[in-house]
Short mmCIF file of C-alpha atoms in Angstrom, two decimals:
data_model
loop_
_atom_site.label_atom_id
_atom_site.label_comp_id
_atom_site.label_asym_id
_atom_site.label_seq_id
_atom_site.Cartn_x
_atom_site.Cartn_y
_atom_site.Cartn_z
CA UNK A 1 -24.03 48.16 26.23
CA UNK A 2 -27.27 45.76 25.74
CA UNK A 3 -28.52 48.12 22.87
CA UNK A 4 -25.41 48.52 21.20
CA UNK A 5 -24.73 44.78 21.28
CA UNK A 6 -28.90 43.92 20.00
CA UNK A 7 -28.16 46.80 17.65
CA UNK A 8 -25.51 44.77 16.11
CA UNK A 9 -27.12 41.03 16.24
CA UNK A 10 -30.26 42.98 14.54
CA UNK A 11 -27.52 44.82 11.77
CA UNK A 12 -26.59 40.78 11.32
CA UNK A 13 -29.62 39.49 10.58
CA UNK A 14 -30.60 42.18 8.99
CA UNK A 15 -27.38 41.72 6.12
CA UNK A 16 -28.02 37.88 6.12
CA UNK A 17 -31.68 38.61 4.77
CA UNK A 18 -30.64 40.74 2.18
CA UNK A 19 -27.81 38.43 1.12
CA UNK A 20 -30.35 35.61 1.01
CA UNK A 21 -32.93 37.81 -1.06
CA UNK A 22 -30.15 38.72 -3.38
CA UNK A 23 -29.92 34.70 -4.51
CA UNK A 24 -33.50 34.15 -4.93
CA UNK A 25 -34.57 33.13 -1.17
CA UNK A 26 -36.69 34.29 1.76
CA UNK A 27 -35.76 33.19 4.82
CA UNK A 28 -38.31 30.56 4.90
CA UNK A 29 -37.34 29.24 1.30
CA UNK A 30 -33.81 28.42 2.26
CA UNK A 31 -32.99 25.10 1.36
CA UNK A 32 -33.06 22.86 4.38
CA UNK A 33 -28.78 21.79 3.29
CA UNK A 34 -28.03 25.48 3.80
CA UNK A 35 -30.10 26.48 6.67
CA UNK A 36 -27.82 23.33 8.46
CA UNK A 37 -24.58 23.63 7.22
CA UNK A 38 -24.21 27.05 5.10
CA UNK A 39 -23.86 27.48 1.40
CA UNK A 40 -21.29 24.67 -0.15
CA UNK A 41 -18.02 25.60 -0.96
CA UNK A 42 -17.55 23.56 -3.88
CA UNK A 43 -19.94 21.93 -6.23
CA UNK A 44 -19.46 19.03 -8.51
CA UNK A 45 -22.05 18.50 -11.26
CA UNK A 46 -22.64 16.48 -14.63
CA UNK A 47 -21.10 13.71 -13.34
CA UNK A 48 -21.45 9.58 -12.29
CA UNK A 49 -21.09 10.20 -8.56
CA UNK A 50 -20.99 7.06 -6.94
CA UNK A 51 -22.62 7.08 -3.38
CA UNK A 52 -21.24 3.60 -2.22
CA UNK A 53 -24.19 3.13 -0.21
CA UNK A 54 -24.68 -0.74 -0.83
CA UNK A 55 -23.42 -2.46 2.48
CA UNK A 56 -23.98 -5.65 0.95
CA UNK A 57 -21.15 -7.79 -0.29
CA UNK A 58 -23.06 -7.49 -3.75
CA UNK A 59 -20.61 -6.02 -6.68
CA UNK A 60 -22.89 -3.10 -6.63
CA UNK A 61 -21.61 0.39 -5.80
CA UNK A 62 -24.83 2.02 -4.49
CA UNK A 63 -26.72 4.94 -5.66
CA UNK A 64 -25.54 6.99 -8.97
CA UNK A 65 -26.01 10.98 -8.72
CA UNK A 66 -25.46 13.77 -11.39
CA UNK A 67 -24.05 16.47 -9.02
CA UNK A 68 -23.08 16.63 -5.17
CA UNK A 69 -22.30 19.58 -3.19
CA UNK A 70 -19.08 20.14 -0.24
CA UNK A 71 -18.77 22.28 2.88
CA UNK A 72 -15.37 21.78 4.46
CA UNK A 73 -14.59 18.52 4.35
CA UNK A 74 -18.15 16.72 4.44
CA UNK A 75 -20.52 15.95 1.80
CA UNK A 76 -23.67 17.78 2.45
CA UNK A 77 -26.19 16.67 -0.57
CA UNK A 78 -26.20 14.47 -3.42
CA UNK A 79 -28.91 14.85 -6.02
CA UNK A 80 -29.51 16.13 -9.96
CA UNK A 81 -27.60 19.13 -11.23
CA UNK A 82 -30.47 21.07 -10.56
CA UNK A 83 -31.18 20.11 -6.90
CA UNK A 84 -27.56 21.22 -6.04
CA UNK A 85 -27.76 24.30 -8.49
CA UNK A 86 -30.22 25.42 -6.26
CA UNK A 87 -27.89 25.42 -3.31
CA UNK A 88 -25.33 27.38 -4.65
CA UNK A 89 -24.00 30.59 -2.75
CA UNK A 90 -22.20 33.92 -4.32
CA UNK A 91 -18.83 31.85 -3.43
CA UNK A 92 -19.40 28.21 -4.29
CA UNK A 93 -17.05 26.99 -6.81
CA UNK A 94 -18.00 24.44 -9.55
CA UNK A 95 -16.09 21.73 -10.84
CA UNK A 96 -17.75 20.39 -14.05
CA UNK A 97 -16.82 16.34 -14.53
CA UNK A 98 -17.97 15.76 -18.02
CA UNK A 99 -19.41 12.91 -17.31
CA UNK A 100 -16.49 11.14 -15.38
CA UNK A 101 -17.00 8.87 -12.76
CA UNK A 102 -16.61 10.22 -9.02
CA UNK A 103 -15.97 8.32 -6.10
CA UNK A 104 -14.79 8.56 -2.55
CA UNK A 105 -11.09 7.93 -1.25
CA UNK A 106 -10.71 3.89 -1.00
CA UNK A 107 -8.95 3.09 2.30
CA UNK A 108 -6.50 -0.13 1.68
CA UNK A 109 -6.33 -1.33 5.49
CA UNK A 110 -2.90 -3.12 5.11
CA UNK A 111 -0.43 -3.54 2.49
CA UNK A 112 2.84 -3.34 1.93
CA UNK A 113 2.84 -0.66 -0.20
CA UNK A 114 6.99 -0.43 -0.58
CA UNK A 115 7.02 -3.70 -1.21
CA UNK A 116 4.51 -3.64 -4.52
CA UNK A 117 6.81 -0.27 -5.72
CA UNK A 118 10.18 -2.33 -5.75
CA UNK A 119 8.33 -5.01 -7.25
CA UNK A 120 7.07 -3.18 -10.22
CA UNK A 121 9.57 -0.18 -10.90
CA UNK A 122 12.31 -1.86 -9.03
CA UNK A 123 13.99 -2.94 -12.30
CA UNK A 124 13.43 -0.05 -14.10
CA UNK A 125 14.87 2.28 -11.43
CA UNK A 126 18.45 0.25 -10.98
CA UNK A 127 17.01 -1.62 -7.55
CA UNK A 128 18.61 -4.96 -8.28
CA UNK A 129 17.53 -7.84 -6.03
CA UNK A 130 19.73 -9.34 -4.85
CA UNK A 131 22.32 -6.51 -5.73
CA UNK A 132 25.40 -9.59 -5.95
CA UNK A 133 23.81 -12.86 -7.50
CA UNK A 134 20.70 -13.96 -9.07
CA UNK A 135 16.22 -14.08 -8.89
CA UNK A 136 14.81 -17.24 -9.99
CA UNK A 137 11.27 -19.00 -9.68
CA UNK A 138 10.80 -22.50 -9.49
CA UNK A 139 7.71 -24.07 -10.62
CA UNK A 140 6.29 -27.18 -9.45
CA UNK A 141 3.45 -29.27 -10.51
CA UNK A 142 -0.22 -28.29 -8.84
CA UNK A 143 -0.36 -32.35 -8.58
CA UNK A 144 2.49 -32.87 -6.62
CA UNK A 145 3.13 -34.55 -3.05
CA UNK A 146 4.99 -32.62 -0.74
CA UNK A 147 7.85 -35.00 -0.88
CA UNK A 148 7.81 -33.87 -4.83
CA UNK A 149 7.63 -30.53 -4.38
CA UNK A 150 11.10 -30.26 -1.80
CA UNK A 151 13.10 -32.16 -4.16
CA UNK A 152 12.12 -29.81 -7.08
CA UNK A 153 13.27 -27.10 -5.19
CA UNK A 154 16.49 -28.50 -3.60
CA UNK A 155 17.35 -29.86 -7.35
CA UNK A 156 17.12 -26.49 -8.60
CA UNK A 157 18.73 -25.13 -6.38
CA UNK A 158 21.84 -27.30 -6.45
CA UNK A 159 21.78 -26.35 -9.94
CA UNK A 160 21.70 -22.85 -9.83
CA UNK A 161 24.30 -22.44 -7.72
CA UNK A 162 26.68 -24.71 -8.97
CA UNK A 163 26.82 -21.71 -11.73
CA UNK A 164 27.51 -19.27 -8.86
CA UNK A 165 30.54 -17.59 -7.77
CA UNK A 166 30.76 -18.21 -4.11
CA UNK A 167 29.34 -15.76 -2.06
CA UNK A 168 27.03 -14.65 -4.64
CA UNK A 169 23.17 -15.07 -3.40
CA UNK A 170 20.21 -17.11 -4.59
CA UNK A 171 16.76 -15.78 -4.19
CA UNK A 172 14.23 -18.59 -5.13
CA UNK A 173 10.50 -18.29 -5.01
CA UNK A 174 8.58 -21.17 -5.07
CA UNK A 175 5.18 -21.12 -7.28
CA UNK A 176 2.65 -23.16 -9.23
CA UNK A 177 0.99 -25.68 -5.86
CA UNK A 178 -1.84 -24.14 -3.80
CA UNK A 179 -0.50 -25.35 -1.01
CA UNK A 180 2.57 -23.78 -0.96
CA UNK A 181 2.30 -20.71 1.25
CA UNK A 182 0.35 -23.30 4.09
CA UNK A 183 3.60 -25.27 3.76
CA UNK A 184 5.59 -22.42 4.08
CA UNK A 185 3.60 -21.26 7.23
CA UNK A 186 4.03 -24.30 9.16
CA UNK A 187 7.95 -25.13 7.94
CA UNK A 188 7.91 -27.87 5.83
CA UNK A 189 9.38 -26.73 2.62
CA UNK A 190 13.18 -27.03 2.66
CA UNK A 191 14.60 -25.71 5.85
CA UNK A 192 17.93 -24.23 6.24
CA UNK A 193 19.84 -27.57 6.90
CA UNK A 194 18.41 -29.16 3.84
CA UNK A 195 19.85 -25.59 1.62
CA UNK A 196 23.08 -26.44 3.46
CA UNK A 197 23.67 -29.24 1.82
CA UNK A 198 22.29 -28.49 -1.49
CA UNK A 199 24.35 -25.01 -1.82
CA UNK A 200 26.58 -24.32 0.94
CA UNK A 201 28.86 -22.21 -0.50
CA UNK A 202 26.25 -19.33 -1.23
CA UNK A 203 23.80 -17.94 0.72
CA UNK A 204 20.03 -18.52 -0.32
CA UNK A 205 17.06 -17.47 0.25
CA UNK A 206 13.95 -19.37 -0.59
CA UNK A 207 10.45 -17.89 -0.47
CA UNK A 208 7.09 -19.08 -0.59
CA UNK A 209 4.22 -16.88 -0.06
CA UNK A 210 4.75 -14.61 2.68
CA UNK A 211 7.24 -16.88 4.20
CA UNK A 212 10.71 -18.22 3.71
CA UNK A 213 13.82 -19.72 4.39
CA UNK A 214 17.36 -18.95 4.46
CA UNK A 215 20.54 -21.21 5.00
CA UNK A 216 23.70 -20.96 7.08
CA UNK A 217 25.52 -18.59 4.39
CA UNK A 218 22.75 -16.60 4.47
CA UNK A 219 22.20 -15.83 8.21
CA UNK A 220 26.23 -15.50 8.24
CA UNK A 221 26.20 -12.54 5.49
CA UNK A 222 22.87 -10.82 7.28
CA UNK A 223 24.66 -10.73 10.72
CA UNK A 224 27.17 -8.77 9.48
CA UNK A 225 25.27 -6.84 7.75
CA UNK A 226 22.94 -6.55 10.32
CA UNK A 227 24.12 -7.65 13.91
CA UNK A 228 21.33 -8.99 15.73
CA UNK A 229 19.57 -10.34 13.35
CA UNK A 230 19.36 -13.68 14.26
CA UNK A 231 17.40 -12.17 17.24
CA UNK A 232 15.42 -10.09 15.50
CA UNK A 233 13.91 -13.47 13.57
CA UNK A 234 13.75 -15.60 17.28
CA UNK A 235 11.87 -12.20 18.46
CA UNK A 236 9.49 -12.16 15.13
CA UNK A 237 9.14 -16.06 14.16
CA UNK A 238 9.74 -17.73 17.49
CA UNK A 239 12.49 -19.50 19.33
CA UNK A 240 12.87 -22.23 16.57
CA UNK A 241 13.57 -19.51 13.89
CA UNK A 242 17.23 -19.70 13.76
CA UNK A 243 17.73 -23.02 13.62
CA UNK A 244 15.54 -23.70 10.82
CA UNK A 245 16.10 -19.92 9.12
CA UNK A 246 12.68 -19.02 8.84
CA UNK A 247 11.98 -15.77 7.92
CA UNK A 248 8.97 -13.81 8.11
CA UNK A 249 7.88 -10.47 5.77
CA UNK A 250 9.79 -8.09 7.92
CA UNK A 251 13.28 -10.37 7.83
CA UNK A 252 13.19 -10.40 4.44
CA UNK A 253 12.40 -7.48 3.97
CA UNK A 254 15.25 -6.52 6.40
CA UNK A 255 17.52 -8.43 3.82
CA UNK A 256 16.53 -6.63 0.92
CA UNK A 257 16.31 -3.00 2.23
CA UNK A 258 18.83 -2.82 4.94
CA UNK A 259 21.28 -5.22 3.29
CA UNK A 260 21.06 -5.24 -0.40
CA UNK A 261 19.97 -1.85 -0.92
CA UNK A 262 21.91 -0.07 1.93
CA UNK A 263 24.40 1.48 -0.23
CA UNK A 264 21.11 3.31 -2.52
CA UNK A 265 20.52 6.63 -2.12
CA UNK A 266 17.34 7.85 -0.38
CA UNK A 267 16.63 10.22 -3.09
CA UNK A 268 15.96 7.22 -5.31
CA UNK A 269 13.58 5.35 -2.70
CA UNK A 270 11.72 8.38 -2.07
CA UNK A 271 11.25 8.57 -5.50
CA UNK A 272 10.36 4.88 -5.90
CA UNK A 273 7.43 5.67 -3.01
CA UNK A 274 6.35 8.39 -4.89
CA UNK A 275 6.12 6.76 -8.29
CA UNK A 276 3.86 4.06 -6.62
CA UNK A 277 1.75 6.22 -4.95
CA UNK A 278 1.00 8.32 -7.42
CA UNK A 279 -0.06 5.25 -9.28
CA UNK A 280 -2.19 4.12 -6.31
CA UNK A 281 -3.67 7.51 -6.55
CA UNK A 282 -4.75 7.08 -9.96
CA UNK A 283 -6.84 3.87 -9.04
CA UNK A 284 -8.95 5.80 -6.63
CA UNK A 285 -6.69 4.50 -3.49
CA UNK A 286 -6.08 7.27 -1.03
CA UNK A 287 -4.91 6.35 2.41
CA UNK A 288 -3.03 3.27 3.22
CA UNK A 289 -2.22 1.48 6.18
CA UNK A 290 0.58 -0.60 6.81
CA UNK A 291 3.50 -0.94 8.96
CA UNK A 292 7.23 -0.42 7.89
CA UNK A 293 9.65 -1.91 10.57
CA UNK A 294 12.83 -1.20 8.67
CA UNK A 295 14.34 1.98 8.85
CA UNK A 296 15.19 2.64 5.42
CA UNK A 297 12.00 2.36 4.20
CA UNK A 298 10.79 4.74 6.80
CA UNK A 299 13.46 6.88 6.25
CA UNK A 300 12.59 7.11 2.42
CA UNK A 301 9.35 8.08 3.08
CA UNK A 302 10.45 10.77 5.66
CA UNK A 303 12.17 12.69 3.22
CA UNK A 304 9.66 12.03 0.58
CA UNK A 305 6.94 13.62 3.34
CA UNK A 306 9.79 16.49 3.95
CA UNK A 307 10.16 17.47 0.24
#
């Protein structure tokens, strides 16, 4: 049994050497990248192949190549089209760039990648927000005192909904100070007593950065929608969070997926998701993080990942 199974490790080697002759090699000429890892199984040549080598937080990318060469799923050389010519086995396939640039997958650590799709195709695709009502944006002055800025934004929004039905919802965002969003984060722009008594016939929400605020109307028509919600914000924002209706991302979120686009079909978000990240593609962005605590959003991408 030991001869017949040398017999057939010498057979081996034997076949391997004559392969290797066949493309121009003796043993001892093979190139160091396929003695380690095997001939590539795809080669990519006349092209700007960015290495992204620079660890510095200069704005350059690193090292430019002509031609790189693949086994599996790793990169195994990078060099001229004639260094990874010379690596080429009887079934490497080439891809030929034409001079396009090539770089690796970019990895977005966190975004809200739903979020940026209903923002920029929303509109296009029927995804009204708010889906009874109306989107506004009130600007204030870059100059102004804090004082300034809340009764610019409780004026306006007395007089937007004075041309309301009631019921009907106000979404205002809140742009044009830098200090907005830090005002947002530590609840001092109008708090849900103050939209009370500016507009307390229609619910509102008011958003500034990647916080907001709603008033009583508004917390009344999400816990219907949504029972439990008021919890879900004292769980997310902290104990104070219902009595001043402060809302986080993922509550307002909550309002716009699970309330005002309930009634949508998934078809139609999964297609939104796709849209966007086809887009995302296109920049060179593939693989996201992020996290999506709202079940229709999850539920869109589900059967986008199914189909």
């Amino acid at each position: 049994m030991k001869g017949v199974a040398g017999m057939r490790t010498w057979m081996g080697s034997l076949v391997f050497n004559l392969v290797l002759a066949s493309n121009g090699f003796s043993v001892q000429e093979l190139p160091p990248e396929v003695a380690e890892h095997g001939y590539p199984d795809l080669v990519v040549v006349n092209g700007e192949i960015v290495s992204m080598d620079d660890a510095s937080t200069r704005p350059e990318p690193g090292k430019i190549f002509e031609a790189l060469a693949v086994k599996k799923d790793r990169i195994v050389a990078l060099g001229s089209n004639e260094q990874i010519k010379a690596l080429v086995g009887p079934k490497t396939r080439f891809i030929d760039v034409k001079g396009r640039t090539v770089i690796p997958g970019l990895v977005e650590p966190h975004a809200h990648l739903y979020g940026y799709a209903l923002e920029r195709l929303g509109e296009e695709m029927g995804l009204q927000i708010p889906t009874r009502g109306k989107r506004i944006s009130i600007k204030v002055k870059p100059e102004d005192s804090l004082s300034s800025v809340k009764e610019t934004i409780l004026s306006r929004v007395r007089q937007e909904t004075d041309s309301l039905k009631p019921g009907d919802w106000l979404v205002a965002n809140a742009s044009g100070h830098p200090l907005l969003t830090p005002w947002g984060r530590t609840k001092q722009l109008p708090v849900r007593a103050a939209l009370d008594q500016v507009a307390p016939k229609n619910p509102v929400l008011l958003t500034a950065g990647p916080r907001g605020f709603i008033n009583s109307k508004a917390l009344e028509e999400a816990s219907k929608a949504m029972p439990g919600y008021t919890q879900y914000m004292n769980a997310s924002m902290g104990p104070e969070a219902e009595e001043l209706g402060w809302v986080g991302v993922p509550e307002m979120g909550a309002l716009t997926w699970e309330m005002w686009l309930a009634e949508k079909p998934l078809s139609l978000l999964a297609e939104l998701f796709r849209r966007e990240g086809q887009a995302w593609t296109s920049y060179g962005v593939t693989t996201f993080a992020t996290r999506i605590p709202l079940p229709r959003v999850l539920s869109g991408y589900d059967l986008l990942h199914r189909k």
